[in-house]
Amino acid sequence: MRHLSRHIPLLVTLLACAFLLIPIIQSILAGLTVNYFRGLSSGLTLKWIGQVWELYADSIFLSIKLALACLAGTLIIGVPAAYVLARNPGRATRMLEEFISLPLAIPGLALALALLQLFGSFHGFRTSWTFILVGHILYTLPFMVRSVVSVLAAIDLKTLEEGAASLGAGPARRFIDVVVPNAMPGILAGALTVVTLSIGEFNLTWMLHTPHLKTLPVGLADSYASMRLEVASAYTLVFFVMIVPLLMAMQWASARAQRIMK
Amino acid sequence: MTLTLRNIAKTFPGGTTALRPTDLEIAKGEILSLLGPSGCGKSTLLRIIAGLETPDPGASIIFDGEDVTQQSVERRKIGMVFQSYALFPNMSVRGNIGYGLKMQKLPKAEIAARVAEVIDLCRLGHYADRAITALSGGQRQRVALARAMAPRPRVLLLDEPLSALDAALRGQLRDELALLLRQFGITAIFVTHDQDEAMAIADRVAVMSQGAVAQIGTPEALYRNPATSFVARFVGDAMPLEGQVEGAHLQLLGGILRLPKVAGGQQVLVRAEDVRIDPQGPLTARVETVTFLGTHYRISLAGVMTGPLFALHSGLSAPRPGDEVRLSIPPEALLVLPREVAA
């Protein structure tokens, strides 16, 4: 009895892992088999991945471009915003922080509809990739701001800046020499989160996209809807290869930021 | 550099007065200490001199004849040592010390030479390339001083620079700091709540209370001739003697003391070292506790007044708790001073 009870947690863990991993493995195999319905006996192939590349390379590049532009946007807006929030703690700034975080609580669908209503009539903007970029920045900005604010809140920023000022550093120099380097762990963690979220974002992007502007996840939905299962599965595999290293880097960076905050 | 302060006051937005109009003159190369309990306005005054706080309108801060009242902190060419040191964790010891020189846009070779010079003077040679986080409290304190001194500031401002250290280290660094400041020969203002620190480091001490300078003078002058009972209690721990003043006599529970002068409505204070155990003394008291402190005994006495009276007793033996003793206090040791008025 005692022997058995020791193994139950292990068993549960293994079952949970299997529950998560089996569909993934199945999907990966589906993308690599010649004919999924005949099974592995039909042999392995990279043909489907090649087809994905032919059909959806544009989506991959668009997603990378979007993610990098979104990162630049959130850095330019988010880091100074986080600095202002951290330097002026109080009720007003707390409310501002809540406002910035609002896109997290609103479904992407509603956010997209609001954007369409507001900018739908600007045809040039509506059909350009920058329209999706605006949506992505809105959605990812709170992650950048919060990540940077939490690191900045843990250091005595005011005194550090006073120290720099007493040595002759003006506001811009203090920001570059003192604020940014000390916020770096938060900026790094925020940056990885933003890129990961931007590449994986579907709800909002699906509403905003045009036939010529399909991002990686939108293309994935498209491939499942209109291609053979092997191609769609191969697409999933491509998606994995892109997103998993990002996720791992994100884990590492946020663990590092946590350590610094202690 | 001579520093002249005229009419410096600070009222916080809520209406609280942090500092009442204050005038102060600091000579070239002088080390002045601002001494007082927390909330007395000493840090506010220092931060106004630094340019980190704005004084109320009408103030003027003059560095060597130049009015700097409207100048921002980064233009005042001051050096500042913060209580928490405010060292930049993203830079090495050398990077921290060289930062002010970098801001002056000096050539790289000159920066390196001057950083090396200050590192040498502050005995930081072994730690020059370490990260700030790898230093002890005492080492950080020296780096903070070196960083403030490297750009050759006009005045050095120190805000409780020793209070983040533990007691044993504090005493050692106090003497070290006093020596270094003398070596630099810089005009310095040093904020502290610790009278020993102020006495050890400063040429002159300004004792502050409730947003104003209560008295300013050399440590000896403050100790020997305190102007108010607050100064007497803060510098040298004088104890108020609670009793009835009748002309030139003070009636206490344990007897009558002769005063050096007629004390109408004033407070009488005495320091523990002036309370003597004397079989012919006019006061009777009961020994409560006796603490042996090596060079002397510290004796707590009951029965002289409602509260305890302390005496420092040197000698080979001391009375025991419970003993009845007689005490004398020489009239010239009694401090007859104006009472503090609550603001």
Short mmCIF file of C-alpha atoms in Angstrom, two decimals, chain A residues 159 162-163 166-167, chain B residues 46 50 52 78-87 140-149 153 155-162 177 181 184 189-191:
data_model
loop_
_atom_site.label_atom_id
_atom_site.label_comp_id
_atom_site.label_asym_id
_atom_site.label_seq_id
_atom_site.Cartn_x
_atom_site.Cartn_y
_atom_site.Cartn_z
CA THR A 159 18.02 58.61 -5.00
CA GLU A 162 19.67 62.45 -7.47
CA GLY A 163 23.14 60.91 -7.25
CA SER A 166 24.66 65.80 -8.21
CA LEU A 167 27.47 64.60 -10.50
CA LEU B 46 21.11 70.25 2.99
CA ALA B 50 22.30 70.85 -3.11
CA LEU B 52 17.36 68.89 -4.75
CA ILE B 78 28.45 70.10 -5.70
CA GLY B 79 29.46 66.70 -4.43
CA MET B 80 26.96 64.70 -2.46
CA VAL B 81 27.19 61.57 -0.33
CA PHE B 82 23.79 60.01 0.30
CA GLN B 83 22.66 58.01 3.29
CA SER B 84 22.00 55.02 1.01
CA TYR B 85 25.12 55.98 -1.06
CA ALA B 86 23.08 55.93 -4.32
CA LEU B 87 25.91 54.12 -6.12
CA ARG B 140 30.56 51.43 -0.43
CA GLN B 141 30.76 54.43 1.85
CA ARG B 142 34.30 55.15 0.67
CA VAL B 143 33.29 54.72 -2.98
CA ALA B 144 30.44 57.19 -2.45
CA LEU B 145 32.89 59.71 -0.98
CA ALA B 146 35.40 59.11 -3.79
CA ARG B 147 32.68 59.51 -6.43
CA ALA B 148 31.53 62.80 -4.91
CA MET B 149 35.10 64.12 -4.61
CA PRO B 153 33.18 69.95 -6.30
CA VAL B 155 31.23 72.04 -1.68
CA LEU B 156 30.73 68.52 -0.35
CA LEU B 157 27.33 67.69 1.13
CA LEU B 158 26.97 64.57 3.26
CA ASP B 159 23.54 63.33 4.33
CA GLU B 160 23.90 60.93 7.29
CA PRO B 161 26.78 59.17 5.51
CA LEU B 162 27.52 56.77 8.38
CA LEU B 177 36.09 60.36 7.27
CA LEU B 181 37.81 65.54 4.64
CA PHE B 184 40.76 67.10 0.76
CA ILE B 189 28.33 70.25 5.27
CA PHE B 190 27.57 67.13 7.17
CA VAL B 191 24.08 66.15 8.35
#
